[in-house]
JSON list of C-alpha atoms in Angstrom, two decimals:
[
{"chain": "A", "resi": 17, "resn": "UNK", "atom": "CA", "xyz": [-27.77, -123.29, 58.46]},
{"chain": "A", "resi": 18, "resn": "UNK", "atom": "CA", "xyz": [-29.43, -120.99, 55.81]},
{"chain": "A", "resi": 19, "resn": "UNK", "atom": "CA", "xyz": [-32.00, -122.01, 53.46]},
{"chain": "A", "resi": 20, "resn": "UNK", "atom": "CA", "xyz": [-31.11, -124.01, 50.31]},
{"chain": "A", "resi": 21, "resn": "UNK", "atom": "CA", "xyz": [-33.78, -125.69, 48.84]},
{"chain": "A", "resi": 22, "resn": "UNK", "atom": "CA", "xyz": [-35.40, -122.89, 46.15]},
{"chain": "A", "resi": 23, "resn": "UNK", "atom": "CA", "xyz": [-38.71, -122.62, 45.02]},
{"chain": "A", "resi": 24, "resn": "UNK", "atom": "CA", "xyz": [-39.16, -123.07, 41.50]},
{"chain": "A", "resi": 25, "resn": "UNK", "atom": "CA", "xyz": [-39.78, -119.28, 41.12]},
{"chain": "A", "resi": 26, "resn": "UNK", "atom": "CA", "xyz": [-36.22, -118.84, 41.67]},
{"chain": "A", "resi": 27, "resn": "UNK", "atom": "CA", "xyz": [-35.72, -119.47, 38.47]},
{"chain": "A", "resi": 28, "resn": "UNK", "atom": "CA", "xyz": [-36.22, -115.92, 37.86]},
{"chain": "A", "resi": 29, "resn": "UNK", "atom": "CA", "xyz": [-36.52, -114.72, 42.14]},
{"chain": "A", "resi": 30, "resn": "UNK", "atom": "CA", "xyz": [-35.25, -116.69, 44.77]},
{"chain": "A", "resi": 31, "resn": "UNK", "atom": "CA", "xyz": [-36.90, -116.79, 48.35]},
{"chain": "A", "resi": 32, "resn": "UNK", "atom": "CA", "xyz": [-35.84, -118.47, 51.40]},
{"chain": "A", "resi": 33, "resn": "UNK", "atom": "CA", "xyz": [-37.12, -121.42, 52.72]},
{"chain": "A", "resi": 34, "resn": "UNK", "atom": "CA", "xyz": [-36.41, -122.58, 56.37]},
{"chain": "A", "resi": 35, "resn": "UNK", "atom": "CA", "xyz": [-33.03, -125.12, 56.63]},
{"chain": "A", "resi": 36, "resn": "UNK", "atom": "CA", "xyz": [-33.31, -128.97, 56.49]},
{"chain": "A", "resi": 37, "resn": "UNK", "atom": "CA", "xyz": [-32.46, -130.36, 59.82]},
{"chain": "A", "resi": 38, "resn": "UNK", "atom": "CA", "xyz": [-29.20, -132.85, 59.45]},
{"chain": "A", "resi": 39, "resn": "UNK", "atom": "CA", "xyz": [-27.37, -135.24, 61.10]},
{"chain": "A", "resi": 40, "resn": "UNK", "atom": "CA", "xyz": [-24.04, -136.96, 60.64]},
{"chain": "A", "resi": 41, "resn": "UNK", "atom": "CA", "xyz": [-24.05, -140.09, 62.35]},
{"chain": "A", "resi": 42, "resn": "UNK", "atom": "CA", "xyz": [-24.93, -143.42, 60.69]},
{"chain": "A", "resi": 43, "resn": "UNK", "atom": "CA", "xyz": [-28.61, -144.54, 61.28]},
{"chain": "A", "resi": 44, "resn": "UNK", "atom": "CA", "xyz": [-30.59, -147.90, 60.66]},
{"chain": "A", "resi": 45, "resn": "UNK", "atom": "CA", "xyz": [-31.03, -148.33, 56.89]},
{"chain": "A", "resi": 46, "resn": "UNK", "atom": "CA", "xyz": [-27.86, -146.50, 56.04]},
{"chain": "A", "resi": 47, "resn": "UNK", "atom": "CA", "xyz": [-24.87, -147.76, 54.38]},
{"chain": "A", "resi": 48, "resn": "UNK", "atom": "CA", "xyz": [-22.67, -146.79, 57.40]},
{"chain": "A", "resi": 49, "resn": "UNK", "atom": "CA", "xyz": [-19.62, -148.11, 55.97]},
{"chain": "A", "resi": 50, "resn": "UNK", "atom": "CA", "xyz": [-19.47, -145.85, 53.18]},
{"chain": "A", "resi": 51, "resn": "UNK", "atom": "CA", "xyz": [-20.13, -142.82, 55.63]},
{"chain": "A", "resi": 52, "resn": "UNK", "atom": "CA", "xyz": [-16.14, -142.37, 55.15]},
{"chain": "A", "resi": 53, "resn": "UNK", "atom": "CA", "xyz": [-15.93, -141.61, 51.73]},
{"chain": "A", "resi": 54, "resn": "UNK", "atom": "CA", "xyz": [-18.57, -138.10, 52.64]},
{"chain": "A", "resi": 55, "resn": "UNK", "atom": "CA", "xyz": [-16.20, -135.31, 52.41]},
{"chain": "A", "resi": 56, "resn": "UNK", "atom": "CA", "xyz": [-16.22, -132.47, 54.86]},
{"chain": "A", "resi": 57, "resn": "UNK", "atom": "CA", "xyz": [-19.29, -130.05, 55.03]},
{"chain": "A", "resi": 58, "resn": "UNK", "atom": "CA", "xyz": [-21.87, -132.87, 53.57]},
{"chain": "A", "resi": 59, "resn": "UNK", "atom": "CA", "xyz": [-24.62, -133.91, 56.07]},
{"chain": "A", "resi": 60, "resn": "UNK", "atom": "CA", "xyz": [-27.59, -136.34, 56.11]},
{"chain": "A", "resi": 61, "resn": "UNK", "atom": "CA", "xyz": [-30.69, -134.79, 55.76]},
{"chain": "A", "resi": 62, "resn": "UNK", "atom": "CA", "xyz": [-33.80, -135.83, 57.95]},
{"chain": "A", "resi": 63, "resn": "UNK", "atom": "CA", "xyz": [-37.21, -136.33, 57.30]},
{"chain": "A", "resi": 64, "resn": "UNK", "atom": "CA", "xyz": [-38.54, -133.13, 58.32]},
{"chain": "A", "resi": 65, "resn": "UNK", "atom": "CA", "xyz": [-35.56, -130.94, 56.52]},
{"chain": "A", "resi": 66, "resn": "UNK", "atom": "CA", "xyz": [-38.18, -131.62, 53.54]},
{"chain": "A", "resi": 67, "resn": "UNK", "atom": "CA", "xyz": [-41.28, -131.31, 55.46]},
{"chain": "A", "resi": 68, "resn": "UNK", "atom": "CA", "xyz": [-41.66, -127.75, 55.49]},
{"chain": "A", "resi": 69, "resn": "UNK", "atom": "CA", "xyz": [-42.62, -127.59, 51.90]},
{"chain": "A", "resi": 70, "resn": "UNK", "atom": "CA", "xyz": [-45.69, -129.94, 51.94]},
{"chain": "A", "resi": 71, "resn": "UNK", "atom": "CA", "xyz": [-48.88, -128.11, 51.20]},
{"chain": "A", "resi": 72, "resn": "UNK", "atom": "CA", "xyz": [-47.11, -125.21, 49.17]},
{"chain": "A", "resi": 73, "resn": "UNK", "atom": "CA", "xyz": [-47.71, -124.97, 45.58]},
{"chain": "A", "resi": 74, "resn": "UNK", "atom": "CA", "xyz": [-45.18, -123.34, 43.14]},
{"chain": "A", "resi": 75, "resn": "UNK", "atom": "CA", "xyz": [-47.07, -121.47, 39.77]},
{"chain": "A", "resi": 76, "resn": "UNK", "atom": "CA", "xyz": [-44.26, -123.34, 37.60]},
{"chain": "A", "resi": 77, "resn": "UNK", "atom": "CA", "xyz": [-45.38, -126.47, 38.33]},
{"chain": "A", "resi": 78, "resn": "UNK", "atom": "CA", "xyz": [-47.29, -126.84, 35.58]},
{"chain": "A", "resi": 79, "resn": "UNK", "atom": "CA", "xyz": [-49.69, -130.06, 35.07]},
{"chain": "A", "resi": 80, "resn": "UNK", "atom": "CA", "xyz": [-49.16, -131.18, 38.89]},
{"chain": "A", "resi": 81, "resn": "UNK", "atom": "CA", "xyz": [-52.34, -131.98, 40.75]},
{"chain": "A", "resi": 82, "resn": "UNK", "atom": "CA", "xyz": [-53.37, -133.51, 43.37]},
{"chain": "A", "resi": 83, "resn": "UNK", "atom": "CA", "xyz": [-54.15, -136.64, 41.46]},
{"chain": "A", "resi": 84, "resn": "UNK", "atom": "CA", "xyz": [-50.20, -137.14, 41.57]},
{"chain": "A", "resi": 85, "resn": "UNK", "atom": "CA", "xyz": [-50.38, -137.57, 45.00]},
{"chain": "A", "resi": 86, "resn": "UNK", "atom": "CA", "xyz": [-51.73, -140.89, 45.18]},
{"chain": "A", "resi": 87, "resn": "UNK", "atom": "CA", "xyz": [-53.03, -143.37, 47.77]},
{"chain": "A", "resi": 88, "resn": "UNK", "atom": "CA", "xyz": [-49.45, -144.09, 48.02]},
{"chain": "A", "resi": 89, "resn": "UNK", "atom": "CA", "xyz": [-48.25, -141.90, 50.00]},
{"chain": "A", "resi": 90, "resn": "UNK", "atom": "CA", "xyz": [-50.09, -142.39, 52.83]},
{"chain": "A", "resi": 91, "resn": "UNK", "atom": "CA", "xyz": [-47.51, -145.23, 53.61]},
{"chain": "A", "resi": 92, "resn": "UNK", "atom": "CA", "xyz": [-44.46, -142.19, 53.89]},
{"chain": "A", "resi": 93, "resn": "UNK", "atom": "CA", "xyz": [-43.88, -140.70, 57.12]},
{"chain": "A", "resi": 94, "resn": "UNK", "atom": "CA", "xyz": [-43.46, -137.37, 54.85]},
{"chain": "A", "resi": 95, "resn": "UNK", "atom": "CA", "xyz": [-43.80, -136.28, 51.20]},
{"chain": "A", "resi": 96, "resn": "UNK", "atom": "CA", "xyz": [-42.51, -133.67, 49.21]},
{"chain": "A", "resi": 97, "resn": "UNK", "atom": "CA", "xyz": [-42.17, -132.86, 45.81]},
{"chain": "A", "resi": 98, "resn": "UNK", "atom": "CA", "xyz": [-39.27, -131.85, 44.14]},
{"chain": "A", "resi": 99, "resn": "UNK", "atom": "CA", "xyz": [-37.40, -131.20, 40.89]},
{"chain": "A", "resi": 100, "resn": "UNK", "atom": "CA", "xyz": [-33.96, -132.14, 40.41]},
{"chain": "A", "resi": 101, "resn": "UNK", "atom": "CA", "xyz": [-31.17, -129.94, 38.51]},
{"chain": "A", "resi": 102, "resn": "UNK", "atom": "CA", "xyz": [-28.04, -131.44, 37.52]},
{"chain": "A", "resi": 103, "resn": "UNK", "atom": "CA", "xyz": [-24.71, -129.63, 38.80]},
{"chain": "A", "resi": 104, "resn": "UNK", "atom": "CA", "xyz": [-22.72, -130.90, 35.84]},
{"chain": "A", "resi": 105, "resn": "UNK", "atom": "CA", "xyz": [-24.82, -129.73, 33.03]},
{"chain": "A", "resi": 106, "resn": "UNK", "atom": "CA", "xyz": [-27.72, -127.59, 34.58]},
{"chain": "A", "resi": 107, "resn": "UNK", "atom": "CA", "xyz": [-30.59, -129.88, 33.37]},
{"chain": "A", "resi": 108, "resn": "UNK", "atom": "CA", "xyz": [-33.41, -130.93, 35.08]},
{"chain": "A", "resi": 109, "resn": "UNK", "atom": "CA", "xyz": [-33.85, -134.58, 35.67]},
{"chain": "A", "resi": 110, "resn": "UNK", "atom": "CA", "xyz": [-36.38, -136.51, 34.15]},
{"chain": "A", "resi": 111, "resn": "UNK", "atom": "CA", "xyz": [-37.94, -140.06, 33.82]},
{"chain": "A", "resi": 112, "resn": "UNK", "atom": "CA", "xyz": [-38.20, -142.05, 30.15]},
{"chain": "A", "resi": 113, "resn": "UNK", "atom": "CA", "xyz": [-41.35, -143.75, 30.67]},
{"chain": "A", "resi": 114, "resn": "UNK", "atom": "CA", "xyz": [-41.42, -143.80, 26.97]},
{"chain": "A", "resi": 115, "resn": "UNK", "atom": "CA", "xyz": [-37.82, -145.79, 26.82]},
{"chain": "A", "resi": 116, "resn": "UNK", "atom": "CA", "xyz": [-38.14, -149.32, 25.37]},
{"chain": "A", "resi": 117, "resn": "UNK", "atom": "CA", "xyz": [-37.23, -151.98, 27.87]},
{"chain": "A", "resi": 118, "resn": "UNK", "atom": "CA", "xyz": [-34.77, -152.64, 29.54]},
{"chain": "A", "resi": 119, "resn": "UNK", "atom": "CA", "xyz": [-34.55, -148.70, 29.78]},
{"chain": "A", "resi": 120, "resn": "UNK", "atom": "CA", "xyz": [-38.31, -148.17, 30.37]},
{"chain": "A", "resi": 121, "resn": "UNK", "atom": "CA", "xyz": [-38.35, -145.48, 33.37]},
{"chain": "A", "resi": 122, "resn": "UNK", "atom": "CA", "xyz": [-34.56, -144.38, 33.41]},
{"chain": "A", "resi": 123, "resn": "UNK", "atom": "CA", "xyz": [-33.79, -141.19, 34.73]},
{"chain": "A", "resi": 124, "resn": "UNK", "atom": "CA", "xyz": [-31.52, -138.56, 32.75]},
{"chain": "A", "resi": 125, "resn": "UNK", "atom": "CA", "xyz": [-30.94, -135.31, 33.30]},
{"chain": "A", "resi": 126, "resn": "UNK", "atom": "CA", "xyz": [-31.76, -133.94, 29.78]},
{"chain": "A", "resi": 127, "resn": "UNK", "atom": "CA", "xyz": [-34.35, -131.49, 30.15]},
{"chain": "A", "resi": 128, "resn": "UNK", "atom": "CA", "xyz": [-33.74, -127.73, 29.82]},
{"chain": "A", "resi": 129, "resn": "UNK", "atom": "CA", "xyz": [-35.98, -126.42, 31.92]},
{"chain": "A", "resi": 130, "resn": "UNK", "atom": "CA", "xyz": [-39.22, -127.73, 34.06]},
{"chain": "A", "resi": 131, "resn": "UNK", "atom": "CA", "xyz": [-42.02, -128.76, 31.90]},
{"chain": "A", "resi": 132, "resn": "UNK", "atom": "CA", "xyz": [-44.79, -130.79, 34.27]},
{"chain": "A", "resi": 133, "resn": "UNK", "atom": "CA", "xyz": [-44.53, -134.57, 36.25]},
{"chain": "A", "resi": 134, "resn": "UNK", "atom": "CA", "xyz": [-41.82, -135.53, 33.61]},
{"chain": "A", "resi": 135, "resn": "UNK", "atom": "CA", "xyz": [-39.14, -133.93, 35.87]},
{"chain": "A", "resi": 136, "resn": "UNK", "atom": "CA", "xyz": [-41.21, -134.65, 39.21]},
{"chain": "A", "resi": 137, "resn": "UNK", "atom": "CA", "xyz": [-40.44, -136.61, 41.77]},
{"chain": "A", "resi": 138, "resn": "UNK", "atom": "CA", "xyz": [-42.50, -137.19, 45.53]},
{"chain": "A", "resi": 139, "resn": "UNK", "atom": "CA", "xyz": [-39.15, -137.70, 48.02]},
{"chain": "A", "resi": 140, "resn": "UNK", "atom": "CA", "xyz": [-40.92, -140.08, 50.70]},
{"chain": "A", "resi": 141, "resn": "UNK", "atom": "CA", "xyz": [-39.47, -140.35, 54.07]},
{"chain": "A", "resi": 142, "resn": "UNK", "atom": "CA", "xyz": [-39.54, -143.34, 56.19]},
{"chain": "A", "resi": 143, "resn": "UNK", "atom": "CA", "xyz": [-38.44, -143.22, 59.50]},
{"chain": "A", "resi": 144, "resn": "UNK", "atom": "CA", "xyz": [-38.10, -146.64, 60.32]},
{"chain": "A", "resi": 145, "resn": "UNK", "atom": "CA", "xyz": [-35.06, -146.78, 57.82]},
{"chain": "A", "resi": 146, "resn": "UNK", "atom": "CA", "xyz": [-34.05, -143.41, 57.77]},
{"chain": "A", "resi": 147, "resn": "UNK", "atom": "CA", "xyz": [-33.98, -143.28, 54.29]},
{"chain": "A", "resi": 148, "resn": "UNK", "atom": "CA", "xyz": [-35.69, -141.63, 51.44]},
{"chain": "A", "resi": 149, "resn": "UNK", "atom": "CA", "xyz": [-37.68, -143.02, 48.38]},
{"chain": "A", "resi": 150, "resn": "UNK", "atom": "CA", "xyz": [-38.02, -141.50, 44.83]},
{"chain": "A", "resi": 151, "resn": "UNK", "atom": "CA", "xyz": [-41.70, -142.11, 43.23]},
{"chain": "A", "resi": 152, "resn": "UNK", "atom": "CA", "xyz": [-41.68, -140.49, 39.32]},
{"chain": "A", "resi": 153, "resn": "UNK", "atom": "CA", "xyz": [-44.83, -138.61, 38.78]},
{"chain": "A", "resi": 154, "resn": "UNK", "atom": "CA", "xyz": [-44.41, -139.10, 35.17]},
{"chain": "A", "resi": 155, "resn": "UNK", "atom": "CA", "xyz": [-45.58, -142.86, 35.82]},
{"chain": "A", "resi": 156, "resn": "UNK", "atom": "CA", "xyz": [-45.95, -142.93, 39.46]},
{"chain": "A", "resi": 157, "resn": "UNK", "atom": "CA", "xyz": [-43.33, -145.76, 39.93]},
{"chain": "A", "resi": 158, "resn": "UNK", "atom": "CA", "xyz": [-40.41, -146.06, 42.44]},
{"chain": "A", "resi": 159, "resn": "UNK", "atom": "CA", "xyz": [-36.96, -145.26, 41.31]},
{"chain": "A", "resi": 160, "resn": "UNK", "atom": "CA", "xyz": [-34.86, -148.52, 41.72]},
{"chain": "A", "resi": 161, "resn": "UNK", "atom": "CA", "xyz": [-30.76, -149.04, 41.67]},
{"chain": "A", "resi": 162, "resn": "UNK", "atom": "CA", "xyz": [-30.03, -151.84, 38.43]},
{"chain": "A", "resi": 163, "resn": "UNK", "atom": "CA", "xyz": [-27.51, -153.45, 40.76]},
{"chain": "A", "resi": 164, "resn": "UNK", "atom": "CA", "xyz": [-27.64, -156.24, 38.00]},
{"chain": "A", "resi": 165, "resn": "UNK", "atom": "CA", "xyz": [-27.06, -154.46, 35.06]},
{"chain": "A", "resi": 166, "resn": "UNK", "atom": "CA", "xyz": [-24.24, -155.26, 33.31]},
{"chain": "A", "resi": 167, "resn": "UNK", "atom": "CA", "xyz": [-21.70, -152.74, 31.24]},
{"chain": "A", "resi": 168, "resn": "UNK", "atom": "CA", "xyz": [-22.49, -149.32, 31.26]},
{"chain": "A", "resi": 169, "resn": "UNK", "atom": "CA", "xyz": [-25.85, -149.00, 32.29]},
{"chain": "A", "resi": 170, "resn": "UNK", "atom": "CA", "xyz": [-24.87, -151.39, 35.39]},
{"chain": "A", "resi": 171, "resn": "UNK", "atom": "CA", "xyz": [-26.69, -149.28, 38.60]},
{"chain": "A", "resi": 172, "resn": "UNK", "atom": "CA", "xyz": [-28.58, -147.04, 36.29]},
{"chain": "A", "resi": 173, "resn": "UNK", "atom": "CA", "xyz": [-31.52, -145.49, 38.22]},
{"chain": "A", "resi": 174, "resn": "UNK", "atom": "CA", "xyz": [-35.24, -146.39, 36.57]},
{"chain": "A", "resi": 175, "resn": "UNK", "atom": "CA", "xyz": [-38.67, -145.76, 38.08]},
{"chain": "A", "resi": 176, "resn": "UNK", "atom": "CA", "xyz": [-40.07, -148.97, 37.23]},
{"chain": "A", "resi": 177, "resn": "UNK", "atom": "CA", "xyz": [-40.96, -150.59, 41.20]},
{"chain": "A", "resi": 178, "resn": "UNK", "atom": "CA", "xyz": [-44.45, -150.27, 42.55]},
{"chain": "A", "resi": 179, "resn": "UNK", "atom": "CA", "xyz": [-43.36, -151.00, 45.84]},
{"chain": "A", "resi": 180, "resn": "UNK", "atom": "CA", "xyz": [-39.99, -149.56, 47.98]},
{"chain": "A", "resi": 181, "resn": "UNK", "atom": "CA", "xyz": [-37.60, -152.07, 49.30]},
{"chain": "A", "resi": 182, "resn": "UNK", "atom": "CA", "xyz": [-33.47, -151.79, 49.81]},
{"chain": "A", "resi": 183, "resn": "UNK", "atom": "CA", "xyz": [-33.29, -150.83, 45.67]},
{"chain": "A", "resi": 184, "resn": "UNK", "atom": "CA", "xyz": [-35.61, -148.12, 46.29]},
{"chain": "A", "resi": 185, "resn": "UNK", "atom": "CA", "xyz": [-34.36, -146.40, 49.16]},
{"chain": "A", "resi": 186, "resn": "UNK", "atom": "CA", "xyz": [-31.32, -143.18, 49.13]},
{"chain": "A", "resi": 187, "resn": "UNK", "atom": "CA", "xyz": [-29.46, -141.50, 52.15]},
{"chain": "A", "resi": 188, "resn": "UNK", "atom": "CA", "xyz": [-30.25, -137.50, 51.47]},
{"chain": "A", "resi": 189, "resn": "UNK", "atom": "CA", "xyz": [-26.97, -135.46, 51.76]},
{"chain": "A", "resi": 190, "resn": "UNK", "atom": "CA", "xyz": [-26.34, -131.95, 51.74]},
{"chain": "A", "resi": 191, "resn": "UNK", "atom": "CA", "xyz": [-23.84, -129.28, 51.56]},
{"chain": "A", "resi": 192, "resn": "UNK", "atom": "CA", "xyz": [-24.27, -125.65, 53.05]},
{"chain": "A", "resi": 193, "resn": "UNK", "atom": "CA", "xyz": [-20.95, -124.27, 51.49]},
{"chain": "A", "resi": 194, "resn": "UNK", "atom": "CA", "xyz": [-21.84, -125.44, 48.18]},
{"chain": "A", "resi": 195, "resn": "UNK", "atom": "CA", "xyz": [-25.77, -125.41, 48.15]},
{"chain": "A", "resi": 196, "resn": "UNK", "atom": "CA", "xyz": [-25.70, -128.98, 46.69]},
{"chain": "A", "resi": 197, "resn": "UNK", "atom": "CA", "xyz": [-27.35, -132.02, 47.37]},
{"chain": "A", "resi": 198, "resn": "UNK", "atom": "CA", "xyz": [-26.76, -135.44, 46.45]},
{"chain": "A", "resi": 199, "resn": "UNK", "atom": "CA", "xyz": [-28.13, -138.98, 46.97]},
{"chain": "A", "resi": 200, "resn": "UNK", "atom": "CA", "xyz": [-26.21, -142.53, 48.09]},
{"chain": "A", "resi": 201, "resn": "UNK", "atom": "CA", "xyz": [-28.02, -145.94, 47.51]},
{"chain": "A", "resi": 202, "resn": "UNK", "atom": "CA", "xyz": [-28.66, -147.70, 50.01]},
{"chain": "A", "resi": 203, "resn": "UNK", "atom": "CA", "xyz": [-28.31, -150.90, 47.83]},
{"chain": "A", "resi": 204, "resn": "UNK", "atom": "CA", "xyz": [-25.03, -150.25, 46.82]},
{"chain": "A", "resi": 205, "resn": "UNK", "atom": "CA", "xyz": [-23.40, -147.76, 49.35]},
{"chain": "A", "resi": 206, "resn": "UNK", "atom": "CA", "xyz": [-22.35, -145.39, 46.19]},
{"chain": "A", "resi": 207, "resn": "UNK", "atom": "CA", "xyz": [-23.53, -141.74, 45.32]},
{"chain": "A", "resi": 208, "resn": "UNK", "atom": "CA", "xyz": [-25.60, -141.09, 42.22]},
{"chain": "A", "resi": 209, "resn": "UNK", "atom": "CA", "xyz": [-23.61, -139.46, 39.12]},
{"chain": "A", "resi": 210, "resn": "UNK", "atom": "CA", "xyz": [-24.89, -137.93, 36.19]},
{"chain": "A", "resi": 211, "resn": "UNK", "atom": "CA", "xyz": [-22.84, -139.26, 32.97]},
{"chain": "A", "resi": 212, "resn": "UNK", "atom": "CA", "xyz": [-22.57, -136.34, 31.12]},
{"chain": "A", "resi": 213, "resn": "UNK", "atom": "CA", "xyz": [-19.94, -138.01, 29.24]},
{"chain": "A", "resi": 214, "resn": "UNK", "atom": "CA", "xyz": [-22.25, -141.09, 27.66]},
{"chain": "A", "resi": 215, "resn": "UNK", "atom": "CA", "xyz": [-23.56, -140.69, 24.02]},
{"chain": "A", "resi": 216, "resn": "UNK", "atom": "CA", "xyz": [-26.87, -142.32, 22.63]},
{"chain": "A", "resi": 217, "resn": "UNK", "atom": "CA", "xyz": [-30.13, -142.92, 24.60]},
{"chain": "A", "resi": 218, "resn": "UNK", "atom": "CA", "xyz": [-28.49, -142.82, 27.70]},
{"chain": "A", "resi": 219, "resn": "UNK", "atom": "CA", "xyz": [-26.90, -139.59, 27.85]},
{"chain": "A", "resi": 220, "resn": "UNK", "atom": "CA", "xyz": [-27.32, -137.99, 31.39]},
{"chain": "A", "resi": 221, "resn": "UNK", "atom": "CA", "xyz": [-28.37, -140.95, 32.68]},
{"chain": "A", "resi": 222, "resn": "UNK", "atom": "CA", "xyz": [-28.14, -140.92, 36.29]},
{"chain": "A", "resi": 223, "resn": "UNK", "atom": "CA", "xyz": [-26.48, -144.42, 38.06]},
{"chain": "A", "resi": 224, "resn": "UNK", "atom": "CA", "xyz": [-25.14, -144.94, 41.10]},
{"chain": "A", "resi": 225, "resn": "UNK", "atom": "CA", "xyz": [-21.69, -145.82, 41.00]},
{"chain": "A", "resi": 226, "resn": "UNK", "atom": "CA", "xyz": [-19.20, -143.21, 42.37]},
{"chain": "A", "resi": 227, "resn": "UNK", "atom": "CA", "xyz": [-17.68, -144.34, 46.08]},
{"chain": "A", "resi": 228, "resn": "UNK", "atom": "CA", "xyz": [-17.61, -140.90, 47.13]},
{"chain": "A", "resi": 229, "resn": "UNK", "atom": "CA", "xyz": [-18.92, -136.94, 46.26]},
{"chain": "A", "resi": 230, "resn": "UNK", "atom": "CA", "xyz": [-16.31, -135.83, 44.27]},
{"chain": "A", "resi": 231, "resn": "UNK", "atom": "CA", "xyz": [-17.60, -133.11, 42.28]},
{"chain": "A", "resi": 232, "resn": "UNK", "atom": "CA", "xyz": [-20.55, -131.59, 39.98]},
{"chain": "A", "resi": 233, "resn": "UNK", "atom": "CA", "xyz": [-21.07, -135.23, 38.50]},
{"chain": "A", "resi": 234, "resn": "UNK", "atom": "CA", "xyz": [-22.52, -136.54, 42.06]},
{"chain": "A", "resi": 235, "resn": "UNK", "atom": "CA", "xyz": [-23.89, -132.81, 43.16]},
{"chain": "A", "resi": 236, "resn": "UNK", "atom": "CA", "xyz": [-27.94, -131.40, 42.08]},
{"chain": "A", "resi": 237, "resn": "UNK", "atom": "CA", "xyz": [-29.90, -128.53, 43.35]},
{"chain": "A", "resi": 238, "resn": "UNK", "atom": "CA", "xyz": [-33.25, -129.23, 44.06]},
{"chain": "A", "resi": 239, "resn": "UNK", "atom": "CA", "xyz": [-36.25, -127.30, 43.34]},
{"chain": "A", "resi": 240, "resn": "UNK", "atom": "CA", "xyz": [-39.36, -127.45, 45.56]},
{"chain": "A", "resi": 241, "resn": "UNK", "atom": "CA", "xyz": [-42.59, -128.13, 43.44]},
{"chain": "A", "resi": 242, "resn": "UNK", "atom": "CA", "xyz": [-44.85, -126.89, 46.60]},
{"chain": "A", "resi": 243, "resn": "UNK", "atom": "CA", "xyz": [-43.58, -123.43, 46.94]}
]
């Protein structure tokens, strides 16, 4: 498998990192039964396909320090930091801290181009579940699945927990062929789409509500904020 997750600098010069290790087959803490709607070529990513980057540093990650690593992490089994880029409409993802409630910490992918812990996230990896955790280090809060939502913002992702529980936790996939990744709820069972088609406040917001990868809308590159 060749390398796929870029360094911020490749922005303007890519360079190889080593390939995340993958697995197919359903694991504790993974919605198994919606393992059938993941098209050919998409794989679950381990742990340690995103333990490589920790303890690299990228120069365009400006205003990240080591105060955003916080005591937190120390309950992850690995932790790396990583920028998300939308497939659909080539924006980086970022967290509203600033959004009135009920919105307060929704994620959108709005932002043109990486501008600090706004569009920062620490992926945590915990091996008991086999599953991944967002933490926001724009307000160092856990991106949850609004399962109870209702309407159109029904599943829309917020970092708003301080702890990780089943709303908290995502199934990593990714896709050689394509050089995508994308992320499935473990709430839920469904893959996280960017609605490029909303209008208002929540434009780009991300949610979690397609039953299978079916095209830029579910797919992101991801940047590593280490390198």
């Amino acid at each position: 498998m060749t390398s796929v997750l870029l360094a911020l600098s490749a922005l303007v010069g890519a360079s190889a990192l080593t390939a995340p290790a993958a697995g197919a087959a359903p694991q504790t803490g993974r919605p198994a039964a919606a393992q059938a709607a993941v098209p050919a070529g998409w794989e679950v990513v381990e742990g340690d396909g995103m333990a490589a980057l920790n303890g690299k540093r990228s120069s365009a990650a400006q205003g990240l320090t080591a105060q955003d690593l916080t005591a937190q992490d120390a309950a992850a089994d690995e932790v790396s930091l990583i920028a998300m880029q939308s497939v659909r409409n080539e924006r980086f993802v970022a967290t509203e801290k600033n959004y009135p409630a009920p919105d307060t910490g929704a994620l959108r992918a709005r932002s043109a181009e990486f501008g600090g812990s706004w569009e920062g996230f620490a992926f945590e990896w915990d091996q008991t579940t086999e599953t991944y955790a967002l933490r926001s280090l724009a307000n160092d809060r856990y991106v949850a699945v609004e399962k109870n939502f209702t309407g159109s913002s029904q599943n829309l992702l917020r970092a708003r927990s301080t702890g990780v529980g089943g709303w908290e936790r995502f199934v990593v996939y990714y896709n050689e062929t394509l050089d995508r990744w994308a992320l499935q709820s473990t709430l839920n069972g469904l893959f996280v789409a960017m609605e490029n088609g909303y209008t208002g406040s929540l434009q780009y917001a991300l949610r979690a509500r397609s039953a299978q990868i079916g095209g830029s809308w579910e797919e992101f590159v991801l940047y590593d904020l280490g390198a």
